[in-house]
Structure formats: structure tokens, C-alpha cells
Amino acid sequence: MKTENVVFVGGPLDGRTLPVLTGPTGQPPKQYKVPVPGPAGETLLVYNREPLLRPGSKLGMPRGWRYVYDPEGVLARRRWPWQSRPKEA
């Protein structure tokens, strides 16, 4: 399996670079979930993938990825175009 070194921004893993397994397309997963054990139980930290754009890229294509901490820990779900949108109260 191939890995890619990805930078983590924010949260407890701020500033660390960790190897992350890539998928069949060569990209790391859209979300990285880190379970953290604690005295009150297990806490789940959620990091969302963002493109790492470097200055001077003429085409605007990402040259890498970084994970940004999501303090709410909302797990994004895949939405299909033919599904109706959830109703808001």
C-alpha cells in the first residue's frame, strides 16, 4: 500500500506530519478520524482534507493535501444528486 505524508493543522495533532494510506486514486481519505481514549470514554477527533495549494501553481491543481481539525466533529456523508435535501426546522 502506498502512503503520503500529510500535514495536520489545528487540534491536538497541530504541526505534525504523519504518513496516511492513499486510496486507489492516489488520494488520502476525505476525513481522518482519530480515536482518543480518556477517563470518560473514547473521544473521536475529526480532520477534514483540504488541498495544499502552493504559490506559483499555474493550473491551480493541488500539489498535496493537508488535514484541518473540525472541532464540531461533524462526519460528512456522501450525498447523491437524486436524493432530496434534508428539511431544516
mmCIF file of N, CA and C in Angstrom:
data_model
loop_
_atom_site.group_PDB
_atom_site.id
_atom_site.type_symbol
_atom_site.label_atom_id
_atom_site.label_comp_id
_atom_site.label_asym_id
_atom_site.label_seq_id
_atom_site.Cartn_x
_atom_site.Cartn_y
_atom_site.Cartn_z
ATOM 1 N N MET A 1 0.842 -1.172 0.000
ATOM 2 C CA MET A 1 0.000 0.000 0.000
ATOM 3 C C MET A 1 0.889 1.238 0.000
ATOM 4 N N LYS A 2 0.443 2.242 -0.703
ATOM 5 C CA LYS A 2 1.202 3.483 -0.766
ATOM 6 C C LYS A 2 0.743 4.413 0.345
ATOM 7 N N THR A 3 1.670 5.246 0.802
ATOM 8 C CA THR A 3 1.346 6.252 1.804
ATOM 9 C C THR A 3 1.810 7.607 1.303
ATOM 10 N N GLU A 4 1.217 8.643 1.892
ATOM 11 C CA GLU A 4 1.595 10.016 1.570
ATOM 12 C C GLU A 4 1.739 10.765 2.888
ATOM 13 N N ASN A 5 2.805 11.533 3.035
ATOM 14 C CA ASN A 5 2.990 12.331 4.240
ATOM 15 C C ASN A 5 2.066 13.546 4.178
ATOM 16 N N VAL A 6 1.188 13.676 5.173
ATOM 17 C CA VAL A 6 0.179 14.733 5.187
ATOM 18 C C VAL A 6 0.360 15.562 6.455
ATOM 19 N N VAL A 7 0.238 16.891 6.307
ATOM 20 C CA VAL A 7 0.377 17.831 7.425
ATOM 21 C C VAL A 7 -0.980 17.991 8.101
ATOM 22 N N PHE A 8 -0.984 18.019 9.446
ATOM 23 C CA PHE A 8 -2.197 18.236 10.227
ATOM 24 C C PHE A 8 -2.176 19.647 10.784
ATOM 25 N N VAL A 9 -3.317 20.358 10.681
ATOM 26 C CA VAL A 9 -3.424 21.742 11.135
ATOM 27 C C VAL A 9 -4.538 21.818 12.172
ATOM 28 N N GLY A 10 -4.232 22.390 13.329
ATOM 29 C CA GLY A 10 -5.230 22.574 14.380
ATOM 30 C C GLY A 10 -5.407 21.317 15.222
ATOM 31 N N GLY A 11 -6.018 21.507 16.380
ATOM 32 C CA GLY A 11 -6.303 20.384 17.266
ATOM 33 C C GLY A 11 -5.054 19.815 17.904
ATOM 34 N N PRO A 12 -5.163 18.644 18.499
ATOM 35 C CA PRO A 12 -4.033 18.022 19.189
ATOM 36 C C PRO A 12 -2.882 17.604 18.270
ATOM 37 N N LEU A 13 -3.150 17.368 17.000
ATOM 38 C CA LEU A 13 -2.089 16.938 16.072
ATOM 39 C C LEU A 13 -1.494 18.097 15.294
ATOM 40 N N ASP A 14 -1.651 19.323 15.769
ATOM 41 C CA ASP A 14 -1.202 20.506 15.050
ATOM 42 C C ASP A 14 0.300 20.465 14.784
ATOM 43 N N GLY A 15 0.669 20.681 13.526
ATOM 44 C CA GLY A 15 2.073 20.747 13.146
ATOM 45 C C GLY A 15 2.721 19.417 12.869
ATOM 46 N N ARG A 16 2.026 18.321 13.079
ATOM 47 C CA ARG A 16 2.616 17.013 12.831
ATOM 48 C C ARG A 16 2.419 16.591 11.378
ATOM 49 N N THR A 17 3.351 15.828 10.903
ATOM 50 C CA THR A 17 3.259 15.237 9.567
ATOM 51 C C THR A 17 3.257 13.731 9.748
ATOM 52 N N LEU A 18 2.162 13.097 9.326
ATOM 53 C CA LEU A 18 2.014 11.658 9.506
ATOM 54 C C LEU A 18 1.807 10.978 8.158
ATOM 55 N N PRO A 19 2.281 9.749 8.006
ATOM 56 C CA PRO A 19 2.002 9.006 6.776
ATOM 57 C C PRO A 19 0.565 8.487 6.806
ATOM 58 N N VAL A 20 -0.169 8.737 5.715
ATOM 59 C CA VAL A 20 -1.566 8.321 5.607
ATOM 60 C C VAL A 20 -1.693 7.436 4.377
ATOM 61 N N LEU A 21 -2.410 6.321 4.518
ATOM 62 C CA LEU A 21 -2.622 5.423 3.387
ATOM 63 C C LEU A 21 -3.459 6.116 2.319
ATOM 64 N N THR A 22 -3.090 5.922 1.060
ATOM 65 C CA THR A 22 -3.839 6.507 -0.043
ATOM 66 C C THR A 22 -4.756 5.450 -0.648
ATOM 67 N N GLY A 23 -5.791 5.921 -1.303
ATOM 68 C CA GLY A 23 -6.748 5.025 -1.934
ATOM 69 C C GLY A 23 -6.308 4.646 -3.334
ATOM 70 N N PRO A 24 -7.200 4.015 -4.084
ATOM 71 C CA PRO A 24 -6.849 3.594 -5.440
ATOM 72 C C PRO A 24 -6.576 4.762 -6.387
ATOM 73 N N THR A 25 -7.093 5.952 -6.084
ATOM 74 C CA THR A 25 -6.855 7.123 -6.934
ATOM 75 C C THR A 25 -5.584 7.871 -6.547
ATOM 76 N N GLY A 26 -4.918 7.445 -5.475
ATOM 77 C CA GLY A 26 -3.698 8.103 -5.032
ATOM 78 C C GLY A 26 -3.940 9.253 -4.071
ATOM 79 N N GLN A 27 -5.176 9.427 -3.619
ATOM 80 C CA GLN A 27 -5.508 10.497 -2.689
ATOM 81 C C GLN A 27 -5.799 9.913 -1.314
ATOM 82 N N PRO A 28 -5.456 10.657 -0.254
ATOM 83 C CA PRO A 28 -5.822 10.207 1.085
ATOM 84 C C PRO A 28 -7.331 10.369 1.293
ATOM 85 N N PRO A 29 -7.906 9.738 2.319
ATOM 86 C CA PRO A 29 -9.346 9.850 2.544
ATOM 87 C C PRO A 29 -9.768 11.284 2.847
ATOM 88 N N LYS A 30 -11.049 11.613 2.579
ATOM 89 C CA LYS A 30 -11.551 12.973 2.789
ATOM 90 C C LYS A 30 -11.595 13.329 4.261
ATOM 91 N N GLN A 31 -11.800 12.338 5.107
ATOM 92 C CA GLN A 31 -11.808 12.579 6.553
ATOM 93 C C GLN A 31 -10.861 11.603 7.225
ATOM 94 N N TYR A 32 -10.179 12.109 8.252
ATOM 95 C CA TYR A 32 -9.266 11.288 9.034
ATOM 96 C C TYR A 32 -9.784 11.316 10.454
ATOM 97 N N LYS A 33 -10.151 10.158 10.988
ATOM 98 C CA LYS A 33 -10.730 10.071 12.323
ATOM 99 C C LYS A 33 -9.716 9.460 13.270
ATOM 100 N N VAL A 34 -9.490 10.128 14.406
ATOM 101 C CA VAL A 34 -8.516 9.675 15.390
ATOM 102 C C VAL A 34 -9.252 9.371 16.689
ATOM 103 N N PRO A 35 -9.352 8.110 17.106
ATOM 104 C CA PRO A 35 -9.960 7.805 18.398
ATOM 105 C C PRO A 35 -8.958 8.079 19.515
ATOM 106 N N VAL A 36 -9.403 8.807 20.540
ATOM 107 C CA VAL A 36 -8.547 9.143 21.679
ATOM 108 C C VAL A 36 -9.193 8.591 22.943
ATOM 109 N N PRO A 37 -8.540 7.620 23.616
ATOM 110 C CA PRO A 37 -9.122 7.098 24.857
ATOM 111 C C PRO A 37 -8.968 8.106 25.986
ATOM 112 N N GLY A 38 -9.935 8.122 26.875
ATOM 113 C CA GLY A 38 -9.897 9.029 28.013
ATOM 114 C C GLY A 38 -10.619 8.424 29.190
ATOM 115 N N PRO A 39 -10.588 9.115 30.335
ATOM 116 C CA PRO A 39 -11.244 8.569 31.525
ATOM 117 C C PRO A 39 -12.769 8.491 31.380
ATOM 118 N N ALA A 40 -13.365 9.406 30.599
ATOM 119 C CA ALA A 40 -14.821 9.413 30.441
ATOM 120 C C ALA A 40 -15.258 8.562 29.258
ATOM 121 N N GLY A 41 -14.342 7.977 28.536
ATOM 122 C CA GLY A 41 -14.668 7.173 27.365
ATOM 123 C C GLY A 41 -13.830 7.599 26.177
ATOM 124 N N GLU A 42 -14.157 7.071 25.048
ATOM 125 C CA GLU A 42 -13.382 7.349 23.841
ATOM 126 C C GLU A 42 -13.929 8.587 23.133
ATOM 127 N N THR A 43 -13.028 9.490 22.749
ATOM 128 C CA THR A 43 -13.381 10.688 22.010
ATOM 129 C C THR A 43 -12.888 10.528 20.580
ATOM 130 N N LEU A 44 -13.674 10.997 19.630
ATOM 131 C CA LEU A 44 -13.303 10.883 18.227
ATOM 132 C C LEU A 44 -12.955 12.267 17.691
ATOM 133 N N LEU A 45 -11.694 12.454 17.260
ATOM 134 C CA LEU A 45 -11.253 13.705 16.646
ATOM 135 C C LEU A 45 -11.396 13.565 15.136
ATOM 136 N N VAL A 46 -11.958 14.594 14.488
ATOM 137 C CA VAL A 46 -12.203 14.539 13.048
ATOM 138 C C VAL A 46 -11.373 15.610 12.358
ATOM 139 N N TYR A 47 -10.637 15.202 11.328
ATOM 140 C CA TYR A 47 -9.864 16.108 10.483
ATOM 141 C C TYR A 47 -10.384 15.977 9.062
ATOM 142 N N ASN A 48 -10.629 17.114 8.396
ATOM 143 C CA ASN A 48 -11.113 17.125 7.018
ATOM 144 C C ASN A 48 -9.971 17.479 6.070
ATOM 145 N N ARG A 49 -9.943 16.831 4.915
ATOM 146 C CA ARG A 49 -8.884 17.035 3.927
ATOM 147 C C ARG A 49 -9.133 18.317 3.132
ATOM 148 N N GLU A 50 -8.056 19.081 2.920
ATOM 149 C CA GLU A 50 -8.097 20.282 2.083
ATOM 150 C C GLU A 50 -6.922 20.229 1.124
ATOM 151 N N PRO A 51 -7.077 20.805 -0.072
ATOM 152 C CA PRO A 51 -5.939 20.831 -1.000
ATOM 153 C C PRO A 51 -4.868 21.792 -0.505
ATOM 154 N N LEU A 52 -3.628 21.444 -0.724
ATOM 155 C CA LEU A 52 -2.495 22.271 -0.347
ATOM 156 C C LEU A 52 -2.008 22.965 -1.610
ATOM 157 N N LEU A 53 -2.429 24.226 -1.796
ATOM 158 C CA LEU A 53 -2.046 24.983 -2.980
ATOM 159 C C LEU A 53 -0.783 25.769 -2.679
ATOM 160 N N ARG A 54 0.190 25.587 -3.491
ATOM 161 C CA ARG A 54 1.451 26.296 -3.312
ATOM 162 C C ARG A 54 1.493 27.474 -4.276
ATOM 163 N N PRO A 55 2.134 28.568 -3.893
ATOM 164 C CA PRO A 55 2.224 29.694 -4.816
ATOM 165 C C PRO A 55 2.991 29.308 -6.073
ATOM 166 N N GLY A 56 2.535 29.843 -7.182
ATOM 167 C CA GLY A 56 3.207 29.574 -8.440
ATOM 168 C C GLY A 56 2.614 28.424 -9.221
ATOM 169 N N SER A 57 1.573 27.775 -8.681
ATOM 170 C CA SER A 57 0.960 26.704 -9.465
ATOM 171 C C SER A 57 0.060 27.343 -10.514
ATOM 172 N N LYS A 58 0.410 27.175 -11.762
ATOM 173 C CA LYS A 58 -0.270 27.872 -12.855
ATOM 174 C C LYS A 58 -1.652 27.304 -13.145
ATOM 175 N N LEU A 59 -1.841 26.040 -12.933
ATOM 176 C CA LEU A 59 -3.118 25.420 -13.248
ATOM 177 C C LEU A 59 -4.073 25.408 -12.064
ATOM 178 N N GLY A 60 -3.597 25.744 -10.879
ATOM 179 C CA GLY A 60 -4.444 25.726 -9.693
ATOM 180 C C GLY A 60 -4.727 24.328 -9.177
ATOM 181 N N MET A 61 -3.929 23.360 -9.595
ATOM 182 C CA MET A 61 -4.127 21.992 -9.134
ATOM 183 C C MET A 61 -3.401 21.786 -7.813
ATOM 184 N N PRO A 62 -3.980 21.008 -6.910
ATOM 185 C CA PRO A 62 -3.312 20.774 -5.628
ATOM 186 C C PRO A 62 -2.048 19.948 -5.805
ATOM 187 N N ARG A 63 -1.019 20.315 -5.072
ATOM 188 C CA ARG A 63 0.237 19.565 -5.112
ATOM 189 C C ARG A 63 0.401 18.719 -3.871
ATOM 190 N N GLY A 64 -0.628 18.603 -3.130
ATOM 191 C CA GLY A 64 -0.606 17.807 -1.920
ATOM 192 C C GLY A 64 -1.871 18.083 -1.126
ATOM 193 N N TRP A 65 -1.909 17.529 0.056
ATOM 194 C CA TRP A 65 -3.093 17.661 0.888
ATOM 195 C C TRP A 65 -2.683 18.005 2.304
ATOM 196 N N ARG A 66 -3.634 18.549 3.065
ATOM 197 C CA ARG A 66 -3.448 18.759 4.495
ATOM 198 C C ARG A 66 -4.785 18.475 5.163
ATOM 199 N N TYR A 67 -4.713 18.114 6.438
ATOM 200 C CA TYR A 67 -5.921 17.858 7.210
ATOM 201 C C TYR A 67 -6.118 19.001 8.198
ATOM 202 N N VAL A 68 -7.339 19.539 8.228
ATOM 203 C CA VAL A 68 -7.688 20.641 9.118
ATOM 204 C C VAL A 68 -8.659 20.109 10.164
ATOM 205 N N TYR A 69 -8.397 20.451 11.431
ATOM 206 C CA TYR A 69 -9.201 19.966 12.557
ATOM 207 C C TYR A 69 -10.608 20.543 12.510
ATOM 208 N N ASP A 70 -11.603 19.713 12.735
ATOM 209 C CA ASP A 70 -13.000 20.121 12.795
ATOM 210 C C ASP A 70 -13.466 19.965 14.244
ATOM 211 N N PRO A 71 -13.566 21.087 14.997
ATOM 212 C CA PRO A 71 -13.901 20.966 16.422
ATOM 213 C C PRO A 71 -15.300 20.405 16.676
ATOM 214 N N GLU A 72 -16.260 20.616 15.742
ATOM 215 C CA GLU A 72 -17.590 20.058 15.939
ATOM 216 C C GLU A 72 -17.596 18.549 15.727
ATOM 217 N N GLY A 73 -16.658 18.074 14.951
ATOM 218 C CA GLY A 73 -16.563 16.643 14.698
ATOM 219 C C GLY A 73 -17.687 16.124 13.824
ATOM 220 N N VAL A 74 -18.171 16.965 12.907
ATOM 221 C CA VAL A 74 -19.261 16.559 12.026
ATOM 222 C C VAL A 74 -18.709 15.618 10.960
ATOM 223 N N LEU A 75 -19.286 14.451 10.870
ATOM 224 C CA LEU A 75 -18.873 13.496 9.860
ATOM 225 C C LEU A 75 -19.691 13.747 8.606
ATOM 226 N N ALA A 76 -19.031 14.195 7.546
ATOM 227 C CA ALA A 76 -19.727 14.475 6.290
ATOM 228 C C ALA A 76 -20.138 13.162 5.648
ATOM 229 N N ARG A 77 -21.325 13.152 5.108
ATOM 230 C CA ARG A 77 -21.825 11.962 4.443
ATOM 231 C C ARG A 77 -21.943 12.251 2.952
ATOM 232 N N ARG A 78 -21.748 11.252 2.164
ATOM 233 C CA ARG A 78 -21.862 11.408 0.718
ATOM 234 C C ARG A 78 -23.327 11.643 0.362
ATOM 235 N N ARG A 79 -23.538 12.648 -0.478
ATOM 236 C CA ARG A 79 -24.890 12.935 -0.943
ATOM 237 C C ARG A 79 -24.968 12.642 -2.430
ATOM 238 N N TRP A 80 -25.973 11.905 -2.810
ATOM 239 C CA TRP A 80 -26.177 11.603 -4.206
ATOM 240 C C TRP A 80 -27.074 12.675 -4.810
ATOM 241 N N PRO A 81 -26.908 13.019 -6.077
ATOM 242 C CA PRO A 81 -27.677 14.106 -6.683
ATOM 243 C C PRO A 81 -29.179 13.841 -6.733
ATOM 244 N N TRP A 82 -29.598 12.595 -6.751
ATOM 245 C CA TRP A 82 -31.022 12.306 -6.875
ATOM 246 C C TRP A 82 -31.731 12.261 -5.519
ATOM 247 N N GLN A 83 -30.997 12.412 -4.415
ATOM 248 C CA GLN A 83 -31.628 12.420 -3.095
ATOM 249 C C GLN A 83 -32.134 13.814 -2.774
ATOM 250 N N SER A 84 -33.240 13.874 -2.037
ATOM 251 C CA SER A 84 -33.764 15.180 -1.635
ATOM 252 C C SER A 84 -32.933 15.738 -0.498
ATOM 253 N N ARG A 85 -32.944 17.035 -0.384
ATOM 254 C CA ARG A 85 -32.172 17.697 0.671
ATOM 255 C C ARG A 85 -32.883 17.529 2.014
ATOM 256 N N PRO A 86 -32.113 17.435 3.108
ATOM 257 C CA PRO A 86 -32.767 17.309 4.423
ATOM 258 C C PRO A 86 -33.521 18.588 4.763
ATOM 259 N N LYS A 87 -34.685 18.431 5.366
ATOM 260 C CA LYS A 87 -35.503 19.591 5.736
ATOM 261 C C LYS A 87 -34.985 20.200 7.021
ATOM 262 N N GLU A 88 -34.878 21.538 7.038
ATOM 263 C CA GLU A 88 -34.420 22.237 8.228
ATOM 264 C C GLU A 88 -35.620 22.703 9.018
ATOM 265 N N ALA A 89 -35.510 22.684 10.321
ATOM 266 C CA ALA A 89 -36.633 23.086 11.184
ATOM 267 C C ALA A 89 -36.726 24.591 11.313
#
